[in-house]
Coordinates of C-alpha atoms in Angstrom, one line a residue:
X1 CA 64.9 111.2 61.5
X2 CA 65.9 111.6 57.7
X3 CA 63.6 109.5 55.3
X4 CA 66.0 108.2 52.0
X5 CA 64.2 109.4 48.8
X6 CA 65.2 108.6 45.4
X7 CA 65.1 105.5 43.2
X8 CA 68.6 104.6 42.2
X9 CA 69.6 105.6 45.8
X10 CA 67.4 104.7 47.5
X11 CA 68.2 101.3 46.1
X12 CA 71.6 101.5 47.0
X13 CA 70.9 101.9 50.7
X14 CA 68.7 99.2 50.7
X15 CA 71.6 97.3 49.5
X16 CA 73.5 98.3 52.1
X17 CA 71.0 98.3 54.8
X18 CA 71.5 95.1 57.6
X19 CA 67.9 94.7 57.3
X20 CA 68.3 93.3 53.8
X21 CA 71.6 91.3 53.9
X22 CA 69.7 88.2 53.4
X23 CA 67.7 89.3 50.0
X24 CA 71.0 90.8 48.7
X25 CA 72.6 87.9 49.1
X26 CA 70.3 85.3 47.1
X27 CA 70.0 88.4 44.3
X28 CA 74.0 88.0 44.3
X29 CA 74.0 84.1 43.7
X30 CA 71.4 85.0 40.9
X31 CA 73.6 87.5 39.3
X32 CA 76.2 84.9 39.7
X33 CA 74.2 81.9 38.3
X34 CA 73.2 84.0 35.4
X35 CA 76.9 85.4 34.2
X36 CA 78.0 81.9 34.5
X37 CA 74.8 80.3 32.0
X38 CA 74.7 83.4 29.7
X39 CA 75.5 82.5 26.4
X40 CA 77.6 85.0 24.4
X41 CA 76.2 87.6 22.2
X42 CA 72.7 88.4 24.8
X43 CA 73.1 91.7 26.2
X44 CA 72.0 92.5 29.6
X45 CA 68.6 94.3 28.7
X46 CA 67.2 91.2 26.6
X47 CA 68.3 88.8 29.8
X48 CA 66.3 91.4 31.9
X49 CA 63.4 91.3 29.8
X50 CA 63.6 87.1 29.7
X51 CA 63.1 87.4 33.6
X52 CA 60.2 87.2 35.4
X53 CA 60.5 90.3 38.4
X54 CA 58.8 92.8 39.4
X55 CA 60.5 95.2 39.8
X56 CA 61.4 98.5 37.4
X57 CA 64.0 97.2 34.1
X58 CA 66.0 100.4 36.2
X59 CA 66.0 99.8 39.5
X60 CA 67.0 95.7 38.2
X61 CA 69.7 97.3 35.9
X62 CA 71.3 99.6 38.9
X63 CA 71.2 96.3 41.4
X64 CA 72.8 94.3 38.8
X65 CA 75.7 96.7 38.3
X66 CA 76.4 97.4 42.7
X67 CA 76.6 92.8 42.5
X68 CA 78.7 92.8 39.6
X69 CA 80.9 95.1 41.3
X70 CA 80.6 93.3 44.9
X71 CA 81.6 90.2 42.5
X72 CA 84.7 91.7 40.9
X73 CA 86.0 92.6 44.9
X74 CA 85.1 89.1 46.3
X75 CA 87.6 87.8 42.9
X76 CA 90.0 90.8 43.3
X77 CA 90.4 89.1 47.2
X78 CA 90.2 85.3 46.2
X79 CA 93.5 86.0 43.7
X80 CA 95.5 88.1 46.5
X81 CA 94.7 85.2 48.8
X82 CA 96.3 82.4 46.5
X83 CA 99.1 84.6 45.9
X84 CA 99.5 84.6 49.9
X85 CA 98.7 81.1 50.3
X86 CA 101.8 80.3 47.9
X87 CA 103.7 81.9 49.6
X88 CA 103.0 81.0 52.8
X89 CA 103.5 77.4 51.0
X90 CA 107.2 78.6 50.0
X91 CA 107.9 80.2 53.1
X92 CA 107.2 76.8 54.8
X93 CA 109.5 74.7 52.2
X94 CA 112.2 76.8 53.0
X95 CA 112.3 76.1 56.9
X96 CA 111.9 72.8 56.2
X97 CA 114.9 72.6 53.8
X98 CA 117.3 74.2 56.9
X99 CA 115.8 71.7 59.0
X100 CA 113.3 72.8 60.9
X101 CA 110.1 71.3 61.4
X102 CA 106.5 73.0 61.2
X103 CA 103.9 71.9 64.2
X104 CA 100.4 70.4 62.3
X105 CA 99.6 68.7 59.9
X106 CA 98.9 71.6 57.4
X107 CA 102.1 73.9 57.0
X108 CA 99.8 76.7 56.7
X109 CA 98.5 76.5 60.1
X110 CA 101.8 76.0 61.8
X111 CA 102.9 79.4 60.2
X112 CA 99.6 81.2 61.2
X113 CA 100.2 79.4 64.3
X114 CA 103.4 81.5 65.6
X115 CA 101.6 84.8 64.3
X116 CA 98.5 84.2 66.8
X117 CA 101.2 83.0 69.1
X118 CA 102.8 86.1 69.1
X119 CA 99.6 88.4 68.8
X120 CA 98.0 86.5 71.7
X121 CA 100.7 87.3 73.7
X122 CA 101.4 90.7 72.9
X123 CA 96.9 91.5 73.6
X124 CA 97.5 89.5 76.8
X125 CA 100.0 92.2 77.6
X126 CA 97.5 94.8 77.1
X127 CA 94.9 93.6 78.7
X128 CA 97.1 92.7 82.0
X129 CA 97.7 96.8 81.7
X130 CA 94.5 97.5 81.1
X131 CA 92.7 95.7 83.8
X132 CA 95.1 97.1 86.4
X133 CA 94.6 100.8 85.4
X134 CA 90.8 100.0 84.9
X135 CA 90.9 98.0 88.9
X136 CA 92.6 101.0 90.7
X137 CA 90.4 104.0 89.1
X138 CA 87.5 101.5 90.3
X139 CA 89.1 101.4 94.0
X140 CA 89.8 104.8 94.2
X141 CA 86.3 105.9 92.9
X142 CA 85.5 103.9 95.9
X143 CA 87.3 105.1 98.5
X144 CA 85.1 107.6 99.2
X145 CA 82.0 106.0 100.2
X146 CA 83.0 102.4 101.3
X147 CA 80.6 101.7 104.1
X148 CA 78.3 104.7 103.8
X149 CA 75.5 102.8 103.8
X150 CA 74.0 106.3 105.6
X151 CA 74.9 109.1 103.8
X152 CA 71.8 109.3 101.0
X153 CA 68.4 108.4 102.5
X154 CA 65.1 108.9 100.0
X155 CA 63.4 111.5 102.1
X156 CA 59.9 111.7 99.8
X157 CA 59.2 111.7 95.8
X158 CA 56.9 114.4 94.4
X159 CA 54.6 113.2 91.6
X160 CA 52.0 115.4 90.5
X161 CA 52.9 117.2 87.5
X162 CA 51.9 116.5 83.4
X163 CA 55.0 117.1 82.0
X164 CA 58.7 117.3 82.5
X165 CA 60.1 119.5 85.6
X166 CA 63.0 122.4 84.6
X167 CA 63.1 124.0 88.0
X168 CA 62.7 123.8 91.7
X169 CA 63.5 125.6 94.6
X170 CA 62.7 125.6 98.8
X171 CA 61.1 129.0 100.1
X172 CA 63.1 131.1 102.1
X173 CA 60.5 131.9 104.9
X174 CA 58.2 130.2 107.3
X175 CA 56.3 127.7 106.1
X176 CA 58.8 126.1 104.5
X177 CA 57.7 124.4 100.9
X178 CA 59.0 122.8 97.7
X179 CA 57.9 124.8 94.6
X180 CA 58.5 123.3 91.3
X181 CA 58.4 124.2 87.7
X182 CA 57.0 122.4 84.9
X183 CA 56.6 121.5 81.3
X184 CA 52.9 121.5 81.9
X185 CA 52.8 125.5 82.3
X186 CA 52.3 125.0 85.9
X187 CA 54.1 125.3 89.3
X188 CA 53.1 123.5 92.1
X189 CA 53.8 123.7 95.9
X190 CA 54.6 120.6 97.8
X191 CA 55.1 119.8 101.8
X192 CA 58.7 118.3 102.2
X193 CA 57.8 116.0 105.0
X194 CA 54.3 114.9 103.3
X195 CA 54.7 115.0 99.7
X196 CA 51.2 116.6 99.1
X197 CA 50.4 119.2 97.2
X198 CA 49.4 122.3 98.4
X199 CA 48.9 125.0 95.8
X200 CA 48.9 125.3 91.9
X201 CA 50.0 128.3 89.9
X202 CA 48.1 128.3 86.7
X203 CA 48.8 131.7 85.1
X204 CA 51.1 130.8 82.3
X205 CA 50.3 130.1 78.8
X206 CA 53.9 128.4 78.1
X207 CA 56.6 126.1 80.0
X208 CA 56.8 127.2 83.6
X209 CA 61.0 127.3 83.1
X210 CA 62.2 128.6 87.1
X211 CA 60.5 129.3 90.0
X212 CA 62.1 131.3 92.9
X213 CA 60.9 132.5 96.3
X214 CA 61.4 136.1 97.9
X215 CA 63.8 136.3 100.7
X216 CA 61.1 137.4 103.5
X217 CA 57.6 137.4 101.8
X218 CA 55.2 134.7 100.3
X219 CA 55.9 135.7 97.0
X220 CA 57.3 133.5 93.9
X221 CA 58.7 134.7 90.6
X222 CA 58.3 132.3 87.5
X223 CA 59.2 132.6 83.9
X224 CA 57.6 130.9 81.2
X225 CA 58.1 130.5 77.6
X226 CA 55.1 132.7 77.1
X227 CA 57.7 135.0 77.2
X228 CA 56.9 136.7 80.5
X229 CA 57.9 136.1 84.3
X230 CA 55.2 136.5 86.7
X231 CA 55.3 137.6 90.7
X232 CA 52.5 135.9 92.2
X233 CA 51.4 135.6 96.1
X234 CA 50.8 131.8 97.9
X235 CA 49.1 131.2 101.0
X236 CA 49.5 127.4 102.1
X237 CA 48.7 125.7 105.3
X238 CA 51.5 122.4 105.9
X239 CA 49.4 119.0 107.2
X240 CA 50.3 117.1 109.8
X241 CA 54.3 115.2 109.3
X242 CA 54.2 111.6 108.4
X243 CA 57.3 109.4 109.6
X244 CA 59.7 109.0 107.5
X245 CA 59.9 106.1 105.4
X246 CA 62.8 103.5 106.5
X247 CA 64.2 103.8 102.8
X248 CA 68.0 104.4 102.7
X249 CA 71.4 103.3 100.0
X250 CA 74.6 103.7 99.6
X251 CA 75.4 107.0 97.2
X252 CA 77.4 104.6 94.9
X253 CA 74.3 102.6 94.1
X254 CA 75.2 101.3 90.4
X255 CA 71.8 99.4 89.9
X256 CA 70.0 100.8 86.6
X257 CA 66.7 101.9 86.5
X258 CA 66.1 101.7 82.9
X259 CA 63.8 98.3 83.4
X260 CA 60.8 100.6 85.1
X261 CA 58.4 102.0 82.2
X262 CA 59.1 106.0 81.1
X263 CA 55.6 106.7 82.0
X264 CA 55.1 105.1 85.0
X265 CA 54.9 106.9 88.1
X266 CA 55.0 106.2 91.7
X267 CA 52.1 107.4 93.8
X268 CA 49.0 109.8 92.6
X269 CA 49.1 112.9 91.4
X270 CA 47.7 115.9 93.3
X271 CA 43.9 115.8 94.3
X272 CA 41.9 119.1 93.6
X273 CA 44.3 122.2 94.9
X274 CA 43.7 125.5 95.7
X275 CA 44.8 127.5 92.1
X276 CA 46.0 131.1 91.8
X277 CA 45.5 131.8 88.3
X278 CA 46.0 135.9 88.2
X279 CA 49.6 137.5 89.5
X280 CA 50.4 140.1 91.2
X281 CA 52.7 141.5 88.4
X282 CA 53.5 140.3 84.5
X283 CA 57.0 141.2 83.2
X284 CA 56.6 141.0 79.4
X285 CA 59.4 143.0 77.6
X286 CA 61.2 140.0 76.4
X287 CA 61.2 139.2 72.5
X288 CA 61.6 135.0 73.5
X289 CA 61.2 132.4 76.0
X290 CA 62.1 133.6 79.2
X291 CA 64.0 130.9 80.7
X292 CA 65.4 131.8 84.3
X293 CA 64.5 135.0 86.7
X294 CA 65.6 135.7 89.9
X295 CA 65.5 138.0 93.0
X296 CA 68.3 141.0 93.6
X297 CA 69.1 140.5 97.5
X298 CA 66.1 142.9 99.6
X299 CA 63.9 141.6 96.8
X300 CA 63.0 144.8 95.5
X301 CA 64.6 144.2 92.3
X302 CA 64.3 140.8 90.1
X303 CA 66.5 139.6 86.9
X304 CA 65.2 137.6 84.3
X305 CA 66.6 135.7 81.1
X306 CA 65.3 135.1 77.6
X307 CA 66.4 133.2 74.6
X308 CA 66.4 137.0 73.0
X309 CA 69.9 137.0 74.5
X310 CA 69.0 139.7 76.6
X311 CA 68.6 140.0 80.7
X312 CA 66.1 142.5 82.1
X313 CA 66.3 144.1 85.1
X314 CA 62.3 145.2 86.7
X315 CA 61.5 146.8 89.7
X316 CA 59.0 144.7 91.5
X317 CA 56.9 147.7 93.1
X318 CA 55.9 149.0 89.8
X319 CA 56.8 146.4 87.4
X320 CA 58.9 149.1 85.3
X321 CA 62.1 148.1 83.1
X322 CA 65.1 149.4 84.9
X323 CA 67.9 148.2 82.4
X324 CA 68.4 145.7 79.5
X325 CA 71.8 143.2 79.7
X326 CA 72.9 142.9 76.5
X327 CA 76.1 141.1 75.2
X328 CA 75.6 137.6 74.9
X329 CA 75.7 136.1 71.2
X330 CA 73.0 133.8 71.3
X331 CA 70.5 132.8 73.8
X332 CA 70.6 132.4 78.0
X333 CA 70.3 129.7 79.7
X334 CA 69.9 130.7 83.3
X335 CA 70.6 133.7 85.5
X336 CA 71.7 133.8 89.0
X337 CA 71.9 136.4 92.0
X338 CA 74.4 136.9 94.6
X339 CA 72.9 136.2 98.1
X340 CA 74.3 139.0 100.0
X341 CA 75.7 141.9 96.8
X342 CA 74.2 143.4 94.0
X343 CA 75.6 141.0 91.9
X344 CA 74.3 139.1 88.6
X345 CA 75.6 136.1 86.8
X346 CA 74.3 135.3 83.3
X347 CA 74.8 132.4 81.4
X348 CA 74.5 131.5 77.7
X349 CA 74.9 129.1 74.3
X350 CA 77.5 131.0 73.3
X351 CA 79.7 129.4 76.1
X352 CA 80.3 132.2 78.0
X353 CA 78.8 133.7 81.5
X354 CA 79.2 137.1 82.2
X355 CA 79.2 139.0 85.7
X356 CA 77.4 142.1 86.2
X357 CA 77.9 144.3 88.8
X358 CA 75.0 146.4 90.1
X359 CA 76.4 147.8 93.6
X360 CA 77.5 151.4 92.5
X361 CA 74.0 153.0 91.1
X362 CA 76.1 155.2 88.6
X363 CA 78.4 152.4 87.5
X364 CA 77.0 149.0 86.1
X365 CA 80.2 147.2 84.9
X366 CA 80.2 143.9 83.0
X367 CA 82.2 141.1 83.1
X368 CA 82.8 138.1 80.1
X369 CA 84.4 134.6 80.7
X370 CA 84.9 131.9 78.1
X371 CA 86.4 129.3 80.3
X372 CA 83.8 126.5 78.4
X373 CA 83.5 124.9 75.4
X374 CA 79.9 124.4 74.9
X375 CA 76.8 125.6 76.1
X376 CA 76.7 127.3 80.1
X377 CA 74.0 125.7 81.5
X378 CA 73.9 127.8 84.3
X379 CA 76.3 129.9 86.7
X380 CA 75.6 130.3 90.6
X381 CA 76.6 132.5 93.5
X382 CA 78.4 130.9 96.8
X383 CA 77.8 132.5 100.2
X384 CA 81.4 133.2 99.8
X385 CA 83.5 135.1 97.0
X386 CA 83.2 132.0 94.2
X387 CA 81.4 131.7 91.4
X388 CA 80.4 128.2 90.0
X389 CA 79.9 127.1 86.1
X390 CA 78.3 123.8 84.5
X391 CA 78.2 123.3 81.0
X392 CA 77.2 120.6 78.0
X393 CA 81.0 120.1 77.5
X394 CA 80.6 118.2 80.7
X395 CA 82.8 120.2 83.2
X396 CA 82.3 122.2 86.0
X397 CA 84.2 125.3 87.1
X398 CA 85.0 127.1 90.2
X399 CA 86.1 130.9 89.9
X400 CA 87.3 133.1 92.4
X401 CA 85.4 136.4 92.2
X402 CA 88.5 138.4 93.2
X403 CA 90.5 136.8 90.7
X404 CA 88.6 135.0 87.9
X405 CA 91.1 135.1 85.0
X406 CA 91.4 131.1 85.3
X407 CA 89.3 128.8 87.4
X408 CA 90.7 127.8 90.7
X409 CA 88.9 123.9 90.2
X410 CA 87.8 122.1 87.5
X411 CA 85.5 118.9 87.6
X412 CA 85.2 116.7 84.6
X413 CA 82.3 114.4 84.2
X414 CA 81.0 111.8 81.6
X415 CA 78.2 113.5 81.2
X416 CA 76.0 117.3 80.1
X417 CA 75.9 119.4 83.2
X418 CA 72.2 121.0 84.0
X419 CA 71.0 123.4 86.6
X420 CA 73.8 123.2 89.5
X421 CA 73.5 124.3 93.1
X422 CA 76.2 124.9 96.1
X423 CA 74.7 124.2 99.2
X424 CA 75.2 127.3 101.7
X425 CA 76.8 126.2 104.8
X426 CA 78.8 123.1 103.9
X427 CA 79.7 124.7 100.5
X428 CA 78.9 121.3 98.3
X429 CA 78.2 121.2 95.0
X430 CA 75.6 118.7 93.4
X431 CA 75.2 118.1 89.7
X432 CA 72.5 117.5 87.5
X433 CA 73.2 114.8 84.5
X434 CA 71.6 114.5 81.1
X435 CA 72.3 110.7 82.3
X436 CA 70.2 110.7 85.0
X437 CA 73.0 110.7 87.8
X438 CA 73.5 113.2 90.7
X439 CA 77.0 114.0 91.9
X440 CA 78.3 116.0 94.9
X441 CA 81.5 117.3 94.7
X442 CA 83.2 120.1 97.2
X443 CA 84.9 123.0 96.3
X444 CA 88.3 121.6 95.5
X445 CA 86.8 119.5 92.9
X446 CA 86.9 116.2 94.7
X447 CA 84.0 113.9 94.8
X448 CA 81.8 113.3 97.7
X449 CA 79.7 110.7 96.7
X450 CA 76.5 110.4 94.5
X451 CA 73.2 109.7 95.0
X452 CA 71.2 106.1 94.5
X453 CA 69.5 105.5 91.3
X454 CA 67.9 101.7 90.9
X455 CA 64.4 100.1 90.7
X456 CA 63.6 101.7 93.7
X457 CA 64.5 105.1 93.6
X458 CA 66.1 107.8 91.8
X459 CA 65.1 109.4 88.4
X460 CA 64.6 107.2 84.9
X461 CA 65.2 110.4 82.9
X462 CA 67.6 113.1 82.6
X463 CA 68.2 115.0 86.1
X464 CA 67.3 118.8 85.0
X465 CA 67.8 120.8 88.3
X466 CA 69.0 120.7 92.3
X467 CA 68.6 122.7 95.1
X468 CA 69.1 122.5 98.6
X469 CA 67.9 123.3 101.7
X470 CA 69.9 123.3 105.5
X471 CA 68.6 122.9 108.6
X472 CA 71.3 122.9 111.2
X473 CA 73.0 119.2 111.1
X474 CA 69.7 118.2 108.4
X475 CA 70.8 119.1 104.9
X476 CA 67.9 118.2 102.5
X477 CA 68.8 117.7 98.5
X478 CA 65.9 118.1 96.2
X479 CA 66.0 117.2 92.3
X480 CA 64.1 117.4 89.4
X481 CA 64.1 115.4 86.1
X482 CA 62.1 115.2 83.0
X483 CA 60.1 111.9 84.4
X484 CA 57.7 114.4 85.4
X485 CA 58.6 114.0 89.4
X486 CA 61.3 115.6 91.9
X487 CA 62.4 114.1 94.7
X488 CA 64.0 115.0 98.1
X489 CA 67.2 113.0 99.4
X490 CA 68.4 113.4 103.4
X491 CA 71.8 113.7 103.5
X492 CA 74.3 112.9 105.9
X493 CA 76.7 116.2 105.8
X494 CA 78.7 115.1 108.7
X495 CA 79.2 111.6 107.6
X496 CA 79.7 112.2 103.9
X497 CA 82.9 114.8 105.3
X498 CA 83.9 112.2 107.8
X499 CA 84.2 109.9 104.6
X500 CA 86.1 112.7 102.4

């Protein structure tokens, strides 16, 4: 924050500042006292001098001058308010002269009377609106999740890392694990059902910013800001499935968890891990922080972003620089592939996210749209032909890739939009918040629900990334935040569309 320098203003401010209301206010009777008892003929500087302070004959001058003034506003007001009290006093004779009689004892308080009267009823008015607008917003936010009491169930919270968690995402293959991304310039692996940890990646020198997993090998792809995104390989063995704890809420939950301590965590971190320190390949052409990277569908290919305001694209056989994305104005924020094209979304601070379009090898066209205000968080593929945007001026869009001149849904929210994710089969969108809240919304725009957040559960600091992972009639949420843990939610698909 700002430090005030400076002695005659920094003087000033601490006149003004709350903190010293009550020593301004005896210096102001002083100044008072001492106009009143001054003879005539002794100038300011010789009364100075005569008192014992302190404080610099300057700084005493300056304060002297901001009272005086303070004193000439306080007798400005007291002369507009006798003015107003006679008035009020003539206003009163005159009703009384044509017969009409003033309720009170004191004429002034009859008159002031019938202006509250009137004021009071004209705020009761408003408030009467007020409330009813305010009461059926509240029942129709409602509506949605009225006895749900199933749809979010805590599934298992991840503690383990140093430092805050940017990214996470669920391996496509067989053995299915969590990987996260961390502050603490590592990844970890986790078992969904158990919460353990099963591997470290320690090969960074910066902020772990993304992790992602290869479609059909045990490979991830990270990027740091040691500007470079490594391909490393994970072996992991899952232990034996717990039961699942007995812990569920209704996704309206509205209970605060502000009262448990930033630092404290639930649990214990992971034990001693296995560690892969050395990967399989470094990508290092980036000027900056590489801060999202990505696999081109067959895996062959991978993207990556930097706060250098390019996108690289790297083959992954040889590790060789196929092309350099250039456009955006200022730095990127996240990149995304499509799941079945040769297709690339980028996303950036100067509120725009642009599409490029690798499927025809001769052509590699490009795409711009400003359809945001602020900062593009991130932009994400559906399995489908859409395109989703989040962005710091608190909206989310939905774009039709066939037609994307305008977006076909928009979703305003109260709050920054993070790292977003659309779930693959049920098509749902959840969304990170700088205020710690999770909401799901579907494609239309319309809210689903959103997930608990009390005491108990749910993050204490700002929700940075979600992904999901379906199995069947199972549809797992997972979610990271900056109170160094992520945790994994169950929820209810068929119930939540039942409730829609």
């Amino acid at each position: 924050m700002p430090v005030e320098g400076g002695s005659s203003s920094g003087s000033a401010s601490a006149a003004r500042h709350p903190k010293q209301k009550r020593k301004a206010h005896s210096l102001s009777i002083r100044r008072t006292n001492s106009t009143e008892d001054r003879p005539l003929g002794i100038h300011r500087g010789d009364m100075l001098e005569g008192q014992d302070s302190k404080l610099p004959l300057s700084l005493r001058s300056n304060l002297l001058d901001l009272f005086g003034q303070i004193e000439r506003e306080f007798e400005n007001l007291y002369i507009e308010n006798l003015e107003l009290r006679r008035e009020i006093d003539s206003l009163n004779e005159r009703l009384t002269g044509d017969g009409q009689t003033v309720e009170g004892g004191d004429p002034t308080k009859g008159a002031l009377k019938t202006k509250a009267s009137h004021s009071t009823s004209q705020l009761s008015q408003k408030l009467k609106t007020t409330y009813k607008a305010s009461t059926s917003k509240i029942v129709s936010s409602f509506k949605a999740t009225t006895g749900s009491r199933a749809l979010c169930q805590l599934l298992k919270e991840y503690v383990g890392h140093r430092d805050g968690i940017w990214d996470l995402s669920v391996t496509r293959t067989q053995p299915v694990v969590l990987g996260t991304a961390s502050a603490d310039h590592s990844a970890l692996l986790w078992s969904i059902e158990t919460g353990k940890c099963l591997l470290r990646y320690a090969g960074h020198a910066g902020s772990v910013n993304s992790i992602k997993f290869h479609p059909t090998e045990q490979m991830a792809l990270t990027a740091s800001g040691d500007q470079t995104a490594h391909i490393w390989r994970y072996m992991v063995q899952l232990p034996a499935p717990q039961p699942p704890p007995d812990v569920s809420a209704p996704c309206d939950d509205d209970q605060d968890s502000s009262d448990r301590e930033e630092g404290e965590v639930d649990g214990e971190g992971p034990c001693e891990v296995p560690t892969v320190r050395v990967a399989t390949a470094t990508l290092k052409s980036h000027q900056g922080v590489v801060i999202a990277a990505d696999w081109l569908v067959g895996g062959r290919q991978v993207v990556t972003a930097s706060w250098d305001r390019a996108a690289n694209l790297y083959e992954v056989e040889t590790s060789e620089l196929v092309h350099t994305l250039t456009g955006h104005d200022q730095e990127l924020t996240h990149c995304c592939t499509h799941p079945t094209q040769r297709l690339v979304v980028t996303s950036s601070r100067d509120t725009t996210f642009r599409l490029w379009d690798f499927r025809d090898p001769s052509i590699h066209s490009v795409n711009v749209f400003q359809g945001h205000t602020d900062t593009v968080t991130s932009a994400v593929f559906t399995v489908g032909d859409n395109v989703v945007s989040g962005s710091d001026d608190r909206t989310v869009k939905v774009w039709d890739l066939k037609n994307m001149r305008s977006p076909i849904a928009t979703i305003r929210t109260d709050s920054a939009v993070n790292r977003i994710s659309v779930s693959a089969n049920q098509r749902i969108i959840a969304l990170p918040h700088d205020n710690r809240q999770v909401r799901l919304f579907d494609m239309s725009g319309q809210r689903l629900a959103r997930l608990p957040r009390s005491n108990r559960m749910g993050h204490r600091r700002m929700v940075c990334c979600t992904a999901w992972n379906e199995e069947n009639q199972s549809c797992n949420l997972f979610t990271c935040g900056f109170d160094r843990q992520a945790i994994g939610w169950n929820i209810n698909i068929p119930a939540l569309l039942q409730e829609k």
